[in-house]
């Protein structure tokens, strides 16, 4: 038999149709799991498979859609093996051993992945890996991953398939009318990620009927380089007599599918509600239409779970601030595991106009792979911006690429053989846009000729590893002009020639150009303009540096990259000319004053905190630091103000929103102090642990307590949500913690709270436990053996003070 | 409508009869706009037969339920709707993002999400009421799994019967929490005969005494 890969994308192929309706007609009950019939009613499954082979389907799915260990436990392998064997028998009976294939069908796990849900990415990969291994051993010809409504889960399944068999893999997803997955991915971002991971074909199934799929198919064929698969439902589901039915018959179905087939798809079939009759008419009709193969697309796109950034059209801004180099406060955050600080840096750059965030967390004294994984996970939970993983630690790189939800940018490889051999296989496996430095074993060439020569070698190496040319971005290398005044010219020439001669993409860490000079932003912003004119694709800069952003927006307008100058006008319509500015700086659009600053003037830090004016609290603290020591500001302004608000809250005069507003303002003031003192020993009352217990994934209450505790001088080890008892107890023992705060939202998770307390009593008896959360009461707290029930955040602070002050 | 929504948001924030300041008002408006931008409201309903099979025991569809609270709620009902609604994942991301920069904003976003999903639930409930009244039924106040003595395990039945994962994108954690968090499931019982006098408001709740979110208005 001809291998599927020899035919896929080269001739028409047809998938089978739905199975639910068929099985219900044959007696499948409401709550019954169809996969069990592989064991109990194999005759009917075989008949169904066979009728699809006979109808003309070239690819028939095994009855294993939901056959995973979560649903079937230790029966899983047996059900999958049976499913594959049944399909093979059906193919034989249909006389199609020579020209049709058995697809190991894999649907979603039914669980949502972290961080939104409670299934970890690694566990998801394991679950899919088991299915793939069982199916491959049983003799499936391909893996068909379908009905994926979460790109992250699709990644887990595809990775599992690629790691556990050598079969071709097709992945089809469910998109809504706007071409989005349930979890936010678009057609374009999903295709980019799946192609990067090595999918042999991609497509769409389920959700809607063929007519409504047209706009999605249009986008699919426009962005995909691999063959496109389209398997719609027989219309939208309707409920009749308590049963779900689909009303689009074979003629109507095929009428619309003929339109879709002409759009340039390569594989057609059906999903819910379609029958062997639908597929017969489909294959008879569409086989007669001209076959259009898929073409290679020259699109370089970096994606997150929900957003894609195209490289090549206009210069992309990559925010450089998540990087400890030369930043005391950032280093401190890394050492203290202060992830929220790092997230804050990310969100700030997003609001300032970054398109992609560079992520560098390398520090000699920390476990970089571990930190990289934590930071990437945390960032992709809060920002839609794609990330650029920036590390020289190959382990850290692989961990990040594995758990990344999308197609990342990788910083970086260079012309050195050893580095190429380490980095390129990872990019080939996981997919990514690869920053490639034009340097090699002989160092950094001082001229463009040699840099271009190295760039060419990097392209060749990429080709060798199967990394598409479009996914390479050449770093033209910025060297400071203060040591070699011709270096900027060499860099600019390199950038220009990457575009004109290599037809490739380029990137620069722009601010290096001015190292050692005064007034660096003058040089940097001018250089950015020059580089953009020479075709720079990506600029790694600090988007919070206004002169750089001015240069960026002005240059785009001048280079005809800003239609109607909309972006420029939007950002600078209220710009005040330099000679009229006086001492006040114009605020950029992305840097609006915080709520509160405009609401009235206050004179002291204490006033600002009491009234909850965040921006003013920051500003006044900065001013106060010029004349008073930090401790004095804390003792005389911040603490008394917080106390006043806190007492008001306890007495019922102040409500939670005001308490939180003050807390936010105080936190901002403390952050200013912390930055000014970064590197110095800081006084704390005690180190405490806060955690939302296992099984609970909502942690706003715990986070409120955290802000309050930190404001009152406690160092909080925040273990996050869904935390197993062992992790809490181990941390308490390791850090010698005397107070643990636990939060639980539901009665179902109070059990985990009780377990945690029991284990703490056993392993760390001198540690007190405070509990809180929506369902918690004093009686409940007593019953599970807690030392204290905190009815709100203030109460917990007071309890901690009673222990430590 | 909008006024009611604001009132609910402030109630969730813990304002009991107090007028919020301008700053908070502005923040609520901002959060509400953002939440609406991101919101993807979806709902599913299914009508099933109800049989009273014993004391505190009901058969709704194929669900054999032991619950004093629900049995009392369903007194006289021959049919019941299962309903599930969600406003989607966007709100959860907005809450997460807010937590990084401002707990105040996070708390407001949380309340906005809760108010929006309740509003959606009210709307779907109203559609049920209108449809039911055409057939001569009246509706009981809605009753959710996890409330009173009604087992949270019923979430699995809702998931199965309404096909929540596929139709609404709602999944359950091992501990039976719904994701997205701003989702609601509930029973709505239908009965014939004279309409009972029931507001379905706070005063009917068994948590009335201790609840901090009680409607004082």
CSV table of C-alpha atoms in Angstrom, one decimal, chain A residues 29-224:
chain,number,residue,atom,x,y,z
A,29,UNK,CA,-28.0,5.1,25.6
A,30,UNK,CA,-27.8,8.8,26.8
A,31,UNK,CA,-25.0,8.6,29.3
A,32,UNK,CA,-23.2,5.6,27.8
A,33,UNK,CA,-19.7,6.1,26.6
A,34,UNK,CA,-19.4,5.1,22.9
A,35,UNK,CA,-15.9,3.8,23.2
A,36,UNK,CA,-17.1,0.9,25.5
A,37,UNK,CA,-18.7,-0.6,22.4
A,38,UNK,CA,-15.3,-1.5,21.1
A,39,UNK,CA,-15.5,-4.3,23.7
A,40,UNK,CA,-19.2,-4.9,24.1
A,41,UNK,CA,-20.6,-4.3,20.6
A,42,UNK,CA,-17.6,-4.6,18.2
A,43,UNK,CA,-19.9,-5.9,15.4
A,44,UNK,CA,-21.7,-2.6,15.3
A,45,UNK,CA,-18.6,-0.5,15.3
A,46,UNK,CA,-17.1,-2.6,12.6
A,47,UNK,CA,-20.3,-2.2,10.5
A,48,UNK,CA,-20.1,1.6,10.9
A,49,UNK,CA,-16.4,1.7,10.0
A,50,UNK,CA,-17.0,-0.5,7.0
A,51,UNK,CA,-19.9,1.5,5.7
A,52,UNK,CA,-17.6,4.6,5.6
A,53,UNK,CA,-14.8,2.7,3.8
A,54,UNK,CA,-17.4,1.5,1.3
A,55,UNK,CA,-18.8,4.9,0.9
A,56,UNK,CA,-15.4,6.2,-0.3
A,57,UNK,CA,-13.7,7.4,2.8
A,58,UNK,CA,-9.9,7.0,2.5
A,59,UNK,CA,-9.3,7.8,6.2
A,60,UNK,CA,-11.6,6.2,8.8
A,61,UNK,CA,-11.4,7.1,12.5
A,62,UNK,CA,-11.2,4.5,15.1
A,63,UNK,CA,-13.9,4.7,17.8
A,64,UNK,CA,-11.5,6.1,20.3
A,65,UNK,CA,-12.5,9.8,20.5
A,66,UNK,CA,-12.6,9.9,24.3
A,67,UNK,CA,-10.6,6.8,25.0
A,68,UNK,CA,-8.2,8.2,27.6
A,69,UNK,CA,-7.1,7.1,31.1
A,70,UNK,CA,-9.3,9.8,32.8
A,71,UNK,CA,-12.4,8.1,31.5
A,72,UNK,CA,-11.4,4.5,31.2
A,73,UNK,CA,-8.6,3.9,33.7
A,74,UNK,CA,-6.7,0.7,33.1
A,75,UNK,CA,-9.2,-0.4,30.4
A,76,UNK,CA,-7.8,2.4,28.1
A,77,UNK,CA,-5.2,0.4,26.2
A,78,UNK,CA,-7.7,-2.5,25.6
A,79,UNK,CA,-10.3,-0.1,24.2
A,80,UNK,CA,-7.8,1.6,21.9
A,81,UNK,CA,-6.3,-1.7,20.7
A,82,UNK,CA,-9.8,-3.0,20.0
A,83,UNK,CA,-10.8,0.2,18.2
A,84,UNK,CA,-7.8,-0.1,15.8
A,85,UNK,CA,-8.4,-3.8,15.2
A,86,UNK,CA,-12.0,-3.2,14.4
A,87,UNK,CA,-11.2,-0.5,11.9
A,88,UNK,CA,-8.6,-2.8,10.3
A,89,UNK,CA,-11.2,-5.6,10.0
A,90,UNK,CA,-13.7,-3.2,8.5
A,91,UNK,CA,-11.2,-2.0,5.9
A,92,UNK,CA,-10.5,-5.5,5.0
A,93,UNK,CA,-14.1,-6.4,4.7
A,94,UNK,CA,-14.7,-3.4,2.5
A,95,UNK,CA,-11.9,-4.6,0.2
A,96,UNK,CA,-9.8,-1.4,0.8
A,97,UNK,CA,-6.6,-2.8,2.3
A,98,UNK,CA,-4.7,-1.3,-0.5
A,99,UNK,CA,-5.9,2.2,-0.6
A,100,UNK,CA,-7.4,3.3,2.7
A,101,UNK,CA,-6.1,4.1,6.1
A,102,UNK,CA,-6.9,3.7,9.8
A,103,UNK,CA,-6.7,6.9,11.8
A,104,UNK,CA,-6.2,6.7,15.5
A,105,UNK,CA,-8.8,9.2,16.6
A,106,UNK,CA,-7.9,11.4,19.5
A,107,UNK,CA,-10.3,14.0,21.0
A,108,UNK,CA,-9.9,16.4,23.9
A,109,UNK,CA,-9.3,15.0,27.4
A,110,UNK,CA,-12.5,16.8,28.7
A,111,UNK,CA,-10.4,18.7,31.2
A,112,UNK,CA,-9.1,22.2,30.8
A,113,UNK,CA,-5.3,22.8,31.0
A,114,UNK,CA,-3.6,25.0,33.6
A,115,UNK,CA,-3.6,27.8,34.3
A,116,UNK,CA,-7.3,28.2,33.7
A,117,UNK,CA,-8.1,24.6,34.5
A,118,UNK,CA,-6.5,22.0,36.7
A,119,UNK,CA,-4.8,19.6,34.2
A,120,UNK,CA,-1.0,20.3,34.0
A,121,UNK,CA,0.5,20.4,30.5
A,122,UNK,CA,2.9,17.6,31.3
A,123,UNK,CA,0.1,15.4,32.5
A,124,UNK,CA,-1.9,16.1,29.4
A,125,UNK,CA,1.1,15.0,27.2
A,126,UNK,CA,1.3,11.8,29.3
A,127,UNK,CA,-2.4,11.1,28.8
A,128,UNK,CA,-2.1,11.6,25.0
A,129,UNK,CA,1.2,9.6,24.9
A,130,UNK,CA,-0.5,6.6,26.3
A,131,UNK,CA,-3.2,6.7,23.6
A,132,UNK,CA,-0.6,7.2,20.8
A,133,UNK,CA,1.5,4.3,22.0
A,134,UNK,CA,-1.4,1.9,22.2
A,135,UNK,CA,-2.8,3.0,18.8
A,136,UNK,CA,0.6,2.8,17.1
A,137,UNK,CA,1.4,-0.7,18.4
A,138,UNK,CA,-2.1,-1.9,17.3
A,139,UNK,CA,-1.3,-0.7,13.8
A,140,UNK,CA,-2.9,2.6,13.1
A,141,UNK,CA,-1.7,4.3,9.9
A,142,UNK,CA,-2.0,7.9,11.2
A,143,UNK,CA,-3.0,9.9,14.2
A,144,UNK,CA,-6.0,12.2,13.8
A,145,UNK,CA,-6.3,14.8,16.6
A,146,UNK,CA,-9.7,16.5,16.4
A,147,UNK,CA,-12.3,18.7,17.9
A,148,UNK,CA,-9.6,20.7,19.8
A,149,UNK,CA,-11.0,23.9,21.2
A,150,UNK,CA,-7.9,24.8,23.1
A,151,UNK,CA,-4.7,25.3,21.2
A,152,UNK,CA,-2.6,24.4,24.3
A,153,UNK,CA,-4.3,21.0,24.5
A,154,UNK,CA,-3.8,20.5,20.8
A,155,UNK,CA,-0.1,21.2,21.3
A,156,UNK,CA,0.1,18.6,24.1
A,157,UNK,CA,-1.6,16.0,21.9
A,158,UNK,CA,0.6,16.8,18.9
A,159,UNK,CA,3.7,16.7,20.9
A,160,UNK,CA,2.7,13.4,22.4
A,161,UNK,CA,2.1,12.0,18.9
A,162,UNK,CA,5.4,13.2,17.6
A,163,UNK,CA,7.3,11.9,20.6
A,164,UNK,CA,5.7,8.5,20.7
A,165,UNK,CA,5.3,7.3,17.1
A,166,UNK,CA,6.5,8.0,13.6
A,167,UNK,CA,3.0,8.1,12.0
A,168,UNK,CA,1.7,11.2,10.2
A,169,UNK,CA,-0.4,13.4,12.3
A,170,UNK,CA,-3.4,15.5,11.3
A,171,UNK,CA,-4.8,18.1,13.7
A,172,UNK,CA,-8.3,19.7,13.3
A,173,UNK,CA,-9.8,22.3,15.7
A,174,UNK,CA,-13.2,23.8,16.4
A,175,UNK,CA,-13.4,27.5,15.6
A,176,UNK,CA,-16.3,29.9,16.3
A,177,UNK,CA,-17.8,32.2,13.7
A,178,UNK,CA,-15.0,34.7,14.3
A,179,UNK,CA,-12.4,32.1,13.6
A,180,UNK,CA,-11.4,31.7,17.3
A,181,UNK,CA,-10.9,28.8,19.5
A,182,UNK,CA,-12.7,28.7,22.8
A,183,UNK,CA,-9.6,29.7,24.6
A,184,UNK,CA,-8.8,32.6,22.3
A,185,UNK,CA,-6.4,31.3,19.6
A,186,UNK,CA,-7.1,32.4,16.0
A,187,UNK,CA,-6.9,30.3,12.8
A,188,UNK,CA,-3.5,31.9,12.0
A,189,UNK,CA,-1.9,31.5,15.5
A,190,UNK,CA,-3.1,27.9,15.8
A,191,UNK,CA,-1.9,26.9,12.3
A,192,UNK,CA,1.5,28.6,13.0
A,193,UNK,CA,1.9,26.7,16.2
A,194,UNK,CA,0.8,23.3,14.8
A,195,UNK,CA,3.0,23.6,11.8
A,196,UNK,CA,5.9,24.6,14.0
A,197,UNK,CA,5.4,21.4,16.0
A,198,UNK,CA,5.4,19.3,12.8
A,199,UNK,CA,1.7,18.6,12.0
A,200,UNK,CA,1.4,16.9,8.6
A,201,UNK,CA,-2.0,18.5,7.9
A,202,UNK,CA,-4.2,21.0,9.8
A,203,UNK,CA,-7.8,21.9,9.6
A,204,UNK,CA,-11.2,22.5,11.1
A,205,UNK,CA,-14.0,20.2,12.2
A,206,UNK,CA,-17.3,20.2,14.1
A,207,UNK,CA,-19.0,23.3,15.5
A,208,UNK,CA,-20.9,24.3,12.4
A,209,UNK,CA,-22.1,23.1,9.0
A,210,UNK,CA,-20.1,23.6,5.8
A,211,UNK,CA,-21.8,26.8,4.7
A,212,UNK,CA,-20.7,28.6,7.9
A,213,UNK,CA,-17.2,27.2,7.7
A,214,UNK,CA,-16.4,29.0,4.5
A,215,UNK,CA,-14.8,32.1,6.1
A,216,UNK,CA,-12.6,29.9,8.4
A,217,UNK,CA,-11.5,27.7,5.4
A,218,UNK,CA,-10.6,30.9,3.5
A,219,UNK,CA,-8.3,31.9,6.3
A,220,UNK,CA,-6.9,28.4,6.7
A,221,UNK,CA,-5.8,28.0,3.1
A,222,UNK,CA,-4.3,31.5,3.2
A,223,UNK,CA,-2.0,30.8,6.1
A,224,UNK,CA,-1.3,27.1,6.0
